[in-house]
Coordinates of C-alpha atoms and ligand atoms in Angstrom, one line a residue:
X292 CA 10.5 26.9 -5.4
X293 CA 12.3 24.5 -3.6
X294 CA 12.6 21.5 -6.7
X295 CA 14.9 24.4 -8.4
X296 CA 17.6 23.5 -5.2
X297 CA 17.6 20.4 -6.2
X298 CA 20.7 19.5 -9.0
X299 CA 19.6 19.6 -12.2
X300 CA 18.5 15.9 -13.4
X301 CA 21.9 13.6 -14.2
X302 CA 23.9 15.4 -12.4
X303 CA 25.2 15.2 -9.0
X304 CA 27.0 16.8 -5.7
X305 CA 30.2 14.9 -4.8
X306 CA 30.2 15.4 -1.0
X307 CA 34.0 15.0 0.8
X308 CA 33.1 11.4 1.6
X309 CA 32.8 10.3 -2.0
X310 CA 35.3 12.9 -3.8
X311 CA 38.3 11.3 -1.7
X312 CA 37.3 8.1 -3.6
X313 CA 37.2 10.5 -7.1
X314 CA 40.8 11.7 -6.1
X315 CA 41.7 8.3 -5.5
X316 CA 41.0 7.2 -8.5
X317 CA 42.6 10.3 -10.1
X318 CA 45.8 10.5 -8.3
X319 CA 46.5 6.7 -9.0
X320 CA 46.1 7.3 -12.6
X321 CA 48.2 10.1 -12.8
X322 CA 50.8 8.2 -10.9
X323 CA 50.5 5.0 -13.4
X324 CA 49.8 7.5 -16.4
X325 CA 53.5 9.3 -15.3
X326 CA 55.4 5.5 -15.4
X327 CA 54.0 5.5 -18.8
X328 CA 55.3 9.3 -20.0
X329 CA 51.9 10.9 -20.0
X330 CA 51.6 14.5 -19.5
X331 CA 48.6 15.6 -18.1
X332 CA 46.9 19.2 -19.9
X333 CA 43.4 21.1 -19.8
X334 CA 41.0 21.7 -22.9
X335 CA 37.8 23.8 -22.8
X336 CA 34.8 22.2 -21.5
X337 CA 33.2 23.6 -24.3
X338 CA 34.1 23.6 -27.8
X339 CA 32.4 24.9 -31.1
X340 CA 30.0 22.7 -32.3
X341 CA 32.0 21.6 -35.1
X342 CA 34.9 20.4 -33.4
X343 CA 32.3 17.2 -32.2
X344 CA 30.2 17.4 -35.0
X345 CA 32.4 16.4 -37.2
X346 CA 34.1 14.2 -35.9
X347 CA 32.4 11.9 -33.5
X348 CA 29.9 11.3 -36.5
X349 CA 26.4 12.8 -37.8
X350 CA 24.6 9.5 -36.6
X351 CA 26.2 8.7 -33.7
X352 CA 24.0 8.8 -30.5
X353 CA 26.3 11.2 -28.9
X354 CA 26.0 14.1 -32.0
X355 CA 22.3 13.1 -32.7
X356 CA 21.0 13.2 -29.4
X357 CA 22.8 13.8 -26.5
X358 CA 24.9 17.0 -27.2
X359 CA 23.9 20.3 -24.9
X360 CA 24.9 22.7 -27.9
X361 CA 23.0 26.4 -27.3
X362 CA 24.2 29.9 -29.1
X363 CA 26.3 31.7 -27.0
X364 CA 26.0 35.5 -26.8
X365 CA 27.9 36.3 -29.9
X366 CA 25.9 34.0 -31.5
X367 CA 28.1 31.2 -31.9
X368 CA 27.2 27.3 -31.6
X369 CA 28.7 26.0 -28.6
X370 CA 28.5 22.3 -27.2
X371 CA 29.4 21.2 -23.8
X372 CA 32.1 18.2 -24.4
X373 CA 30.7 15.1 -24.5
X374 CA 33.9 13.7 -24.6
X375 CA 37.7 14.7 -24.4
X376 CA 39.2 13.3 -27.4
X377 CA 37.9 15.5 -30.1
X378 CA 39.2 18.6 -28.0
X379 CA 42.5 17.1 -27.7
X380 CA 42.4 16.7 -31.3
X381 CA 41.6 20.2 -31.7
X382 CA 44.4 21.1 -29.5
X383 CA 46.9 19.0 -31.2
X384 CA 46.3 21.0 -34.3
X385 CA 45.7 24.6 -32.8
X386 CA 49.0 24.5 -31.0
X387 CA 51.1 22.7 -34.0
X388 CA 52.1 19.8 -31.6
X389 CA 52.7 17.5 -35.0
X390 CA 56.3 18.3 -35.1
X391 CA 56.4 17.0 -31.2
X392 CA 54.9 13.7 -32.1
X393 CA 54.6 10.4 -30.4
X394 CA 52.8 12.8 -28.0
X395 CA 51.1 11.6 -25.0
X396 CA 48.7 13.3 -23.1
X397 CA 46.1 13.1 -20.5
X398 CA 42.9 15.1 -19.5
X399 CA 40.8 15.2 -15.8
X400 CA 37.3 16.5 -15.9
X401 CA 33.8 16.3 -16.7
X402 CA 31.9 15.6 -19.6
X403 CA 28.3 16.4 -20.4
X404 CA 26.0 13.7 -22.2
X405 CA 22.2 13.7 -22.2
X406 CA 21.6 10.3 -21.4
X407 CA 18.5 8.8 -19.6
X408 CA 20.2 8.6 -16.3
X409 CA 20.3 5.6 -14.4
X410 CA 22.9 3.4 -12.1
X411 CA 26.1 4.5 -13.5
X412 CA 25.2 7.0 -16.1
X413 CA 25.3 10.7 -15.6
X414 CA 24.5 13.9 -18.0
X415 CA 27.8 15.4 -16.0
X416 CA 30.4 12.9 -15.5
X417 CA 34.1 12.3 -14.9
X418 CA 36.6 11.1 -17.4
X419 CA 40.4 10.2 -17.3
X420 CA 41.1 11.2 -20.9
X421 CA 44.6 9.4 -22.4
X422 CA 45.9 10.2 -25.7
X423 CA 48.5 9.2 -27.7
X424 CA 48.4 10.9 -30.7
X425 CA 51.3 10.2 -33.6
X426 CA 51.8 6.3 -33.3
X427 CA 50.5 4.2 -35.6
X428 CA 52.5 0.5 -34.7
X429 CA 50.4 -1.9 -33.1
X430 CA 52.4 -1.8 -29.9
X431 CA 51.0 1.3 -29.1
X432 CA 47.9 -0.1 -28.9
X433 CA 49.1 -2.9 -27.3
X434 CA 50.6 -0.4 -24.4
X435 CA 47.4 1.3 -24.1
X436 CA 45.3 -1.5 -22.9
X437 CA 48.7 -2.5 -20.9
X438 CA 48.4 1.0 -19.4
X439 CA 44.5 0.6 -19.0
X440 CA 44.7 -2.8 -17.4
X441 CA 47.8 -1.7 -14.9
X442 CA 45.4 1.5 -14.0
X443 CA 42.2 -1.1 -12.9
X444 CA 44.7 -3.6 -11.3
X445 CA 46.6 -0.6 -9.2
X446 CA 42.9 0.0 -8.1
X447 CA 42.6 -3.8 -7.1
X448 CA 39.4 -4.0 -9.6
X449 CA 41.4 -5.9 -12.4
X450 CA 39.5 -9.5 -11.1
X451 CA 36.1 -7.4 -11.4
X452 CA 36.7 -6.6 -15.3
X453 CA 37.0 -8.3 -18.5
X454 CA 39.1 -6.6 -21.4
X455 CA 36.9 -7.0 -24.5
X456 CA 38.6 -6.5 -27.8
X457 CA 37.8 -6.1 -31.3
X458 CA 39.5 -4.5 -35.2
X459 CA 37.2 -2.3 -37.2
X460 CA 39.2 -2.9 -39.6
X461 CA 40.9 -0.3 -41.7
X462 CA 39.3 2.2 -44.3
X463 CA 39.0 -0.7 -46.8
X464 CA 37.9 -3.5 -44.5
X465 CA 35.0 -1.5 -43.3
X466 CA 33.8 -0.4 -46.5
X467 CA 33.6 -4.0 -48.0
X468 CA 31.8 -4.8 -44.3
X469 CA 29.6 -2.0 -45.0
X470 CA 28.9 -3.3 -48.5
X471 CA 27.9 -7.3 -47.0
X472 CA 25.7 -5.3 -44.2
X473 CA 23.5 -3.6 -46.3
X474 CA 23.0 -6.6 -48.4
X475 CA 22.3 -8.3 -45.5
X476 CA 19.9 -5.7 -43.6
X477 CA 17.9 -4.8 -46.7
X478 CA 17.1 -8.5 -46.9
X479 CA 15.6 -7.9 -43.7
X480 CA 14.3 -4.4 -43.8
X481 CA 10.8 -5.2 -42.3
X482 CA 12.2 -6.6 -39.6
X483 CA 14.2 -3.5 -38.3
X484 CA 13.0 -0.8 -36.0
X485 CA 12.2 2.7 -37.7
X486 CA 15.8 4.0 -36.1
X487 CA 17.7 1.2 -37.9
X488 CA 16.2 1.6 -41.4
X489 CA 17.5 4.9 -41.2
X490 CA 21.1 4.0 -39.8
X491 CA 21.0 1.5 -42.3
X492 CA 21.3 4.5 -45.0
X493 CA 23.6 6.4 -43.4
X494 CA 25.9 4.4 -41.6
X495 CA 24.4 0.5 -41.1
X496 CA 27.3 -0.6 -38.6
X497 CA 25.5 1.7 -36.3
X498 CA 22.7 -1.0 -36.1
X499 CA 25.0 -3.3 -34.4
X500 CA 25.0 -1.1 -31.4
X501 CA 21.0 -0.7 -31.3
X502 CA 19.6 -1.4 -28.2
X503 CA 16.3 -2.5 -29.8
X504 CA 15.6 -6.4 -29.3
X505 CA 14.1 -7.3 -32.6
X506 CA 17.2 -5.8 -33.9
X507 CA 19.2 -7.4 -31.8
X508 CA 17.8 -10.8 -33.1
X509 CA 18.7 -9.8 -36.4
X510 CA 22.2 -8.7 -35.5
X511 CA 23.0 -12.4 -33.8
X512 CA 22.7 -13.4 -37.8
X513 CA 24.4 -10.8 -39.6
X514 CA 28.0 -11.1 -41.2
X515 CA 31.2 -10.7 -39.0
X516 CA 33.6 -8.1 -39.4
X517 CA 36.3 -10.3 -39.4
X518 CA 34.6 -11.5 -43.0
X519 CA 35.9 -8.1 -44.5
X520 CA 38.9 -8.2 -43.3
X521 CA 41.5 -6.6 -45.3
X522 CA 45.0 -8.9 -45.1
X523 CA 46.7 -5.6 -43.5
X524 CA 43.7 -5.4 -41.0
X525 CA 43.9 -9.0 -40.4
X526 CA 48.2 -8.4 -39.8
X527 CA 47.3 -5.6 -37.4
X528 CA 45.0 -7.4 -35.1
X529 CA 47.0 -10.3 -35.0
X530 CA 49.9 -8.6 -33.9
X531 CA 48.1 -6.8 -31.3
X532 CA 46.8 -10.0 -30.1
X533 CA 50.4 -11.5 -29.8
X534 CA 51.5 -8.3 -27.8
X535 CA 48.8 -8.9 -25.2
X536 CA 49.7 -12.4 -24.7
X537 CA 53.3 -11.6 -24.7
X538 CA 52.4 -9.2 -21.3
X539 CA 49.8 -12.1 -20.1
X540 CA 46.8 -10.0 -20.2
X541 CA 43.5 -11.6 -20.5
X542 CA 40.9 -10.3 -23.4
X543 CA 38.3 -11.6 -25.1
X544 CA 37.6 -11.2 -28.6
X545 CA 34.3 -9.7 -29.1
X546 CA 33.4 -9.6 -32.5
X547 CA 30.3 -7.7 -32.4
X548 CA 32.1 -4.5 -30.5
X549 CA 32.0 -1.4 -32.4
X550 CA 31.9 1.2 -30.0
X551 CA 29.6 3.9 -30.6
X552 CA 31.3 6.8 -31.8
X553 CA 32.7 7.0 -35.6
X554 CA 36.5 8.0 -35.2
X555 CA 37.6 4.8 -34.9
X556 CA 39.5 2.2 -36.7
X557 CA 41.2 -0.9 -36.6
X558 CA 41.6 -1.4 -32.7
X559 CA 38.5 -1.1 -30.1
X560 CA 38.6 -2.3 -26.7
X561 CA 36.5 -1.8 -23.9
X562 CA 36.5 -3.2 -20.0
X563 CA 33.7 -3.9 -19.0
X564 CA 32.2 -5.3 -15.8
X565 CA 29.1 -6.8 -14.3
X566 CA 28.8 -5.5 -11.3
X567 CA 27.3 -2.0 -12.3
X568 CA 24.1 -2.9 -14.2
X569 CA 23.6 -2.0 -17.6
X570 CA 26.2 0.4 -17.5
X571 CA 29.0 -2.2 -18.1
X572 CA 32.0 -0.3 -19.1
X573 CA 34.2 1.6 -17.4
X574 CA 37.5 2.1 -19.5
X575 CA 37.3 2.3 -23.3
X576 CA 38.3 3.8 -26.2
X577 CA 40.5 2.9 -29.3
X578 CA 42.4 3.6 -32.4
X579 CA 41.1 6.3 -34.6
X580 CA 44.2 7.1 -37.4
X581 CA 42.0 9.4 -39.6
X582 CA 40.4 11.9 -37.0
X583 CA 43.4 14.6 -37.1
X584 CA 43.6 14.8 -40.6
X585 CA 39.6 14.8 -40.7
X586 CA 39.4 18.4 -38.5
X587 CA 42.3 19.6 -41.0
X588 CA 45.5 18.6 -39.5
X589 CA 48.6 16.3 -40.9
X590 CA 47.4 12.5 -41.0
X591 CA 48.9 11.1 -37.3
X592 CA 47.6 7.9 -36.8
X593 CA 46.8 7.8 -33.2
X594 CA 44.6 5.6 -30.2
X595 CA 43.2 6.7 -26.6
X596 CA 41.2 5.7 -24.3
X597 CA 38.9 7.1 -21.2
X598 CA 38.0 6.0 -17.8
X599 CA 34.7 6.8 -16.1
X600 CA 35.6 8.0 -12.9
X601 CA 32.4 7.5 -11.7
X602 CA 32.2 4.2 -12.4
X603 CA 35.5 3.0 -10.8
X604 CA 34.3 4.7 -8.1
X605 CA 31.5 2.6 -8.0
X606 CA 33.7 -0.7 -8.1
X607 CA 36.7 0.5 -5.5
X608 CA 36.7 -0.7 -2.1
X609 CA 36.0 2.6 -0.1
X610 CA 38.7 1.5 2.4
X611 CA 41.6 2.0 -0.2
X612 CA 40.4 5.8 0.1
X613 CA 40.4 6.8 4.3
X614 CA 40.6 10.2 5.1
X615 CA 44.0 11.0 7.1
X616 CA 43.8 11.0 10.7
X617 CA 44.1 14.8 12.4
X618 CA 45.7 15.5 16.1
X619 CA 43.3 17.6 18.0
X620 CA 44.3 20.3 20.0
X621 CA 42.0 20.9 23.6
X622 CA 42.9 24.2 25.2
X623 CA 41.2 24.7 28.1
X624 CA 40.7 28.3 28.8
X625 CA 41.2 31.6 27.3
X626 CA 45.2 31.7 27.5
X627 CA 45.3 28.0 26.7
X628 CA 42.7 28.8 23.4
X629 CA 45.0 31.8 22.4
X630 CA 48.3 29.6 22.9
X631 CA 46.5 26.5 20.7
X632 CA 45.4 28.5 17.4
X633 CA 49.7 29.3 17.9
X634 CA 50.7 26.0 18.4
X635 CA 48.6 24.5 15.6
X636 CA 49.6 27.2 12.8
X637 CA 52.6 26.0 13.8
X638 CA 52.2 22.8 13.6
X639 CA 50.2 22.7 10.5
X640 CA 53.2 24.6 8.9
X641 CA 55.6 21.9 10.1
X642 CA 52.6 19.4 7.9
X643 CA 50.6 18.0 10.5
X644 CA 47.0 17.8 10.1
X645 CA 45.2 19.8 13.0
X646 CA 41.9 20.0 14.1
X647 CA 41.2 22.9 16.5
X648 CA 37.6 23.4 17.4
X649 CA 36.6 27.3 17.4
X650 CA 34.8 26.6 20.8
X651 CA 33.3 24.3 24.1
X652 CA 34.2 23.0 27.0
X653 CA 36.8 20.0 27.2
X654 CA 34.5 17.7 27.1
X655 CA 32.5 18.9 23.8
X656 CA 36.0 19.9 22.6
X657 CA 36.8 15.7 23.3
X658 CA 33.7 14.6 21.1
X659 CA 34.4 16.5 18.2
X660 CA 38.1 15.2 18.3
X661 CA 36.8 11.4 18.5
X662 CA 33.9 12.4 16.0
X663 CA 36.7 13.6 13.4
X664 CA 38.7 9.9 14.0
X665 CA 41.8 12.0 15.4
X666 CA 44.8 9.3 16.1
X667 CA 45.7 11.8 18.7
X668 CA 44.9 14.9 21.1
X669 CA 47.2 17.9 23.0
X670 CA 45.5 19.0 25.8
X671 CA 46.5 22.4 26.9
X672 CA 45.3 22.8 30.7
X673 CA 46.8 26.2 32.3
X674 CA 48.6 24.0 34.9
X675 CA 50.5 22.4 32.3
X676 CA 50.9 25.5 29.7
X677 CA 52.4 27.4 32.9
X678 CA 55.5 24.7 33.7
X679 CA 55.6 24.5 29.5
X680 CA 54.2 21.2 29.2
X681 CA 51.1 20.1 27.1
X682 CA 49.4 16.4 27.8
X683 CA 49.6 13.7 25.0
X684 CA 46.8 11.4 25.0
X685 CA 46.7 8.4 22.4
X686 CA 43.2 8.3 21.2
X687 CA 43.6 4.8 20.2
X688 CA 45.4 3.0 23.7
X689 CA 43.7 6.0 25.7
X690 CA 47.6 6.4 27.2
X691 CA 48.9 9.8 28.6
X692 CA 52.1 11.8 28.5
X693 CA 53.3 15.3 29.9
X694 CA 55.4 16.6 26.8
X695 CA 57.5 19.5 27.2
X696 CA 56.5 22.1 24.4
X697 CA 59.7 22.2 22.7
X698 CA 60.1 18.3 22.3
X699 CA 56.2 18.7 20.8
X700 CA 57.3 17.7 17.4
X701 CA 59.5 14.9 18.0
X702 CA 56.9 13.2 20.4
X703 CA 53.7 13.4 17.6
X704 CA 56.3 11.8 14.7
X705 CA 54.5 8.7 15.5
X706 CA 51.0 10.5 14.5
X707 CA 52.1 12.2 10.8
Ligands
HAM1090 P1 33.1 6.3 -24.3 O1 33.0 4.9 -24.4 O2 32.0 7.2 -24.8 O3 34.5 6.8 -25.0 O4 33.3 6.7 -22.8 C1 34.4 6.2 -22.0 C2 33.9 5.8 -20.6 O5 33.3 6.9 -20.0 C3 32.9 4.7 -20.6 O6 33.5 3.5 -20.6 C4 32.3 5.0 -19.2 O7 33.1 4.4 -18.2 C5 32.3 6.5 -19.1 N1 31.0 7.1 -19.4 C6 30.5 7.3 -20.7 N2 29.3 7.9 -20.6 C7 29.0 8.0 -19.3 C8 27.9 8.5 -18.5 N3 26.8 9.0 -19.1 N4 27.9 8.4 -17.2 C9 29.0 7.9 -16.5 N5 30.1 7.4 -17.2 C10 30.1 7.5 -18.5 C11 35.0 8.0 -25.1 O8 34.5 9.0 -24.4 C12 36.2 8.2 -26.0 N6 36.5 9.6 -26.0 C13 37.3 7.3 -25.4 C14 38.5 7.5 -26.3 C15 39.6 8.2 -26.0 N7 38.7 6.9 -27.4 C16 39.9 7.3 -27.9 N8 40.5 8.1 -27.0

């Protein structure tokens, strides 16, 4: 059945030409990640059930309809992560790292969501996950979006986002919100779609994320957060306000941003774009102070954020990504063939990238040189292998040189 070899729905083959973009992206954040003492460390892909369950929240869209979770053999509830931060959590407290707190660390790798694909959104994705777990000052947060913002600008996309900030509040502040919402939506009850009536018994600041338009309408109306403030909440934001405009990085205050997933408190930030569609952000995350003690660990207030890979990938300018430029090696003849796959293990030892075709004539052997966008070519004629001499053509000036083999490595410096 030839649909089966297709991928399965959402998902996607990265072919070479598109991962060196991915590895791009990746190897830039590690190196502004490092500057900012991130470690970088592994979690499962997949996690008991629990571990997301219970944290990301029972009504979130993620836990109520998105999670892959099957039975595993031993008959044990598994779910493929939809996201990193609840693993990291998990680690935090597995391997006691609360006595090695601030801790900072970082996570590369997919995540598994079952979205309704489109432009931008994947069932398997990419995330750079960054944690920093054990901080609870209002600097920290201040140096995560720092830290987010100096990742999109070392990508040159920082003119192509917006940083969009909001508080939830604390504990207090979103209780008293909760409190003026459900005043408000019950007023309004009719008016709501079937999902929202229900969110608006279990957890009604969901319904400020519905995608629905009639509740949209309704949430244009509906009390502000900032109403419920608490005076510490109101301290916190304020300060991390001042820290951004201390460093001179541009946010907006979004009042209506409440991120969709229930960990989170006080800080929420997101970067969002319009040049991808619907799918507008592609670096969010927040504070979420309570989630550590929530799976059982010691309180450690703490904030994160993740980067769609995908999605950055989607905004980069595919030039900031070439592929580096191989010499080719063109033997011609069975000696000169025999004396190349030396002279490039060789080389390739002494780190030059080498492309050696397996077989042809010169000229075939000359195509698949310029076809692979080699800078340069050794070409290993018996005449010239028998006096100990190879010819050095520049693929870009189309210039030739007899080289003697020994001063080989000193003439392709130019061509590392
Ligand atoms: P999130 O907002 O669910 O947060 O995802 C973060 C980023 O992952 C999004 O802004 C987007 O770029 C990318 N993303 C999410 N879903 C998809 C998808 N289906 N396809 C492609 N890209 C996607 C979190 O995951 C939190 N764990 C962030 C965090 C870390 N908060 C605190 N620490």
């Amino acid at each position: 059945m030839t649909t089966k070899l297709q991928p399965v729905r959402g998902t996607k083959d990265i072919l070479p030409e598109e991962y060196r973009l991915h590895h791009y992206v990746i190897s830039q954040a590690r190196r502004v990640l490092a500057g900012y003492g991130f470690q970088e460390m592994v979690v499962p892909i997949f996690e008991f059930t629990e571990v997301f369950k219970r944290t990301l929240g029972d009504t979130s869209d993620i836990v109520s309809k998105e999670m892959y979770t099957f039975e595993d053999r031993g008959g044990e509830s598994i779910t493929l992560r939809p996201e990193a931060t609840a693993g990291i959590a998990r680690a935090f407290i597995s391997n006691g790292l609360s006595q090695h707190v601030p801790c900072k660390m970082f996570t590369v790798g997919p995540q598994f969501r079952y979205e309704r694909p489109q432009k931008g959104r994947y069932r398997q994705f990419h995330q750079v996950s960054v944690e920093l777990l054990g901080a609870k000052e209002p600097q920290a947060d201040v140096e995560m979006m720092a830290l987010g913002y100096q990742l999109l600008s070392s990508l040159g996309v920082d003119d192509k986002v917006t940083l969009e900030l909001n508080s939830l509040g604390d504990a207090e502040s979103r209780q008293a919100y909760r409190t003026l919402l459900i005043e408000y939506f019950s007023d309004h009850k009719q008016q709501l779609s079937e999902e929202s009536v229900i969110r608006l018994e279990k957890n009604p600041l969901r319904i400020l994320d519905s995608k629905d338009e009639g509740d949209k309408q309704l949430v244009a109306h509906a009390p502000a957060l900032a109403d419920a403030y608490t005076a510490e909440a109101k301290e916190f934001f304020a300060e991390v306000k001042e820290g951004l405009e201390r460093l001179a990085i541009p946010y907006v205050h979004n009042s209506r941003l409440v991120r969709g997933l229930d960990y989170y408190c006080h800080t929420a930030f997101e970067f969002t774009t319009t040049a991808l569609g619907a799918q507008n952000a592609v670096l969010a995350g927040g504070r979420y102070d309570q989630l550590i003690k929530l799976m059982g660990g010691v309180e450690t207030p703490s904030i994160g954020f993740a980067a769609g890979i995908e999605r950055l990938v989607a905004l980069v300018d595919a030039s900031r990504a070439v592929a580096l430029r191989p010499i080719a090696l063109i033997p011609i003849g069975k000696h000169a063939e025999q004396e190349a796959q030396k002279l490039a293990y060789m080389l390739r030892q002494q780190g030059f990238v080498i492309e050696l075709a397996y077989s042809g004539n010169v000229g075939k052997r000359m195509k698949k040189a310029n076809k692979a966008n080699a800078c340069a070519a050794l070409i290993m004629g018996e005449d010239e292998l028998s006096s100990g001499h190879v010819v050095l053509r520049d693929m870009d000036q189309g210039q030739e040189e007899r080289v003697a083999f020994d001063n080989v490595i000193d003439s392709l410096a130019q061509y590392r």
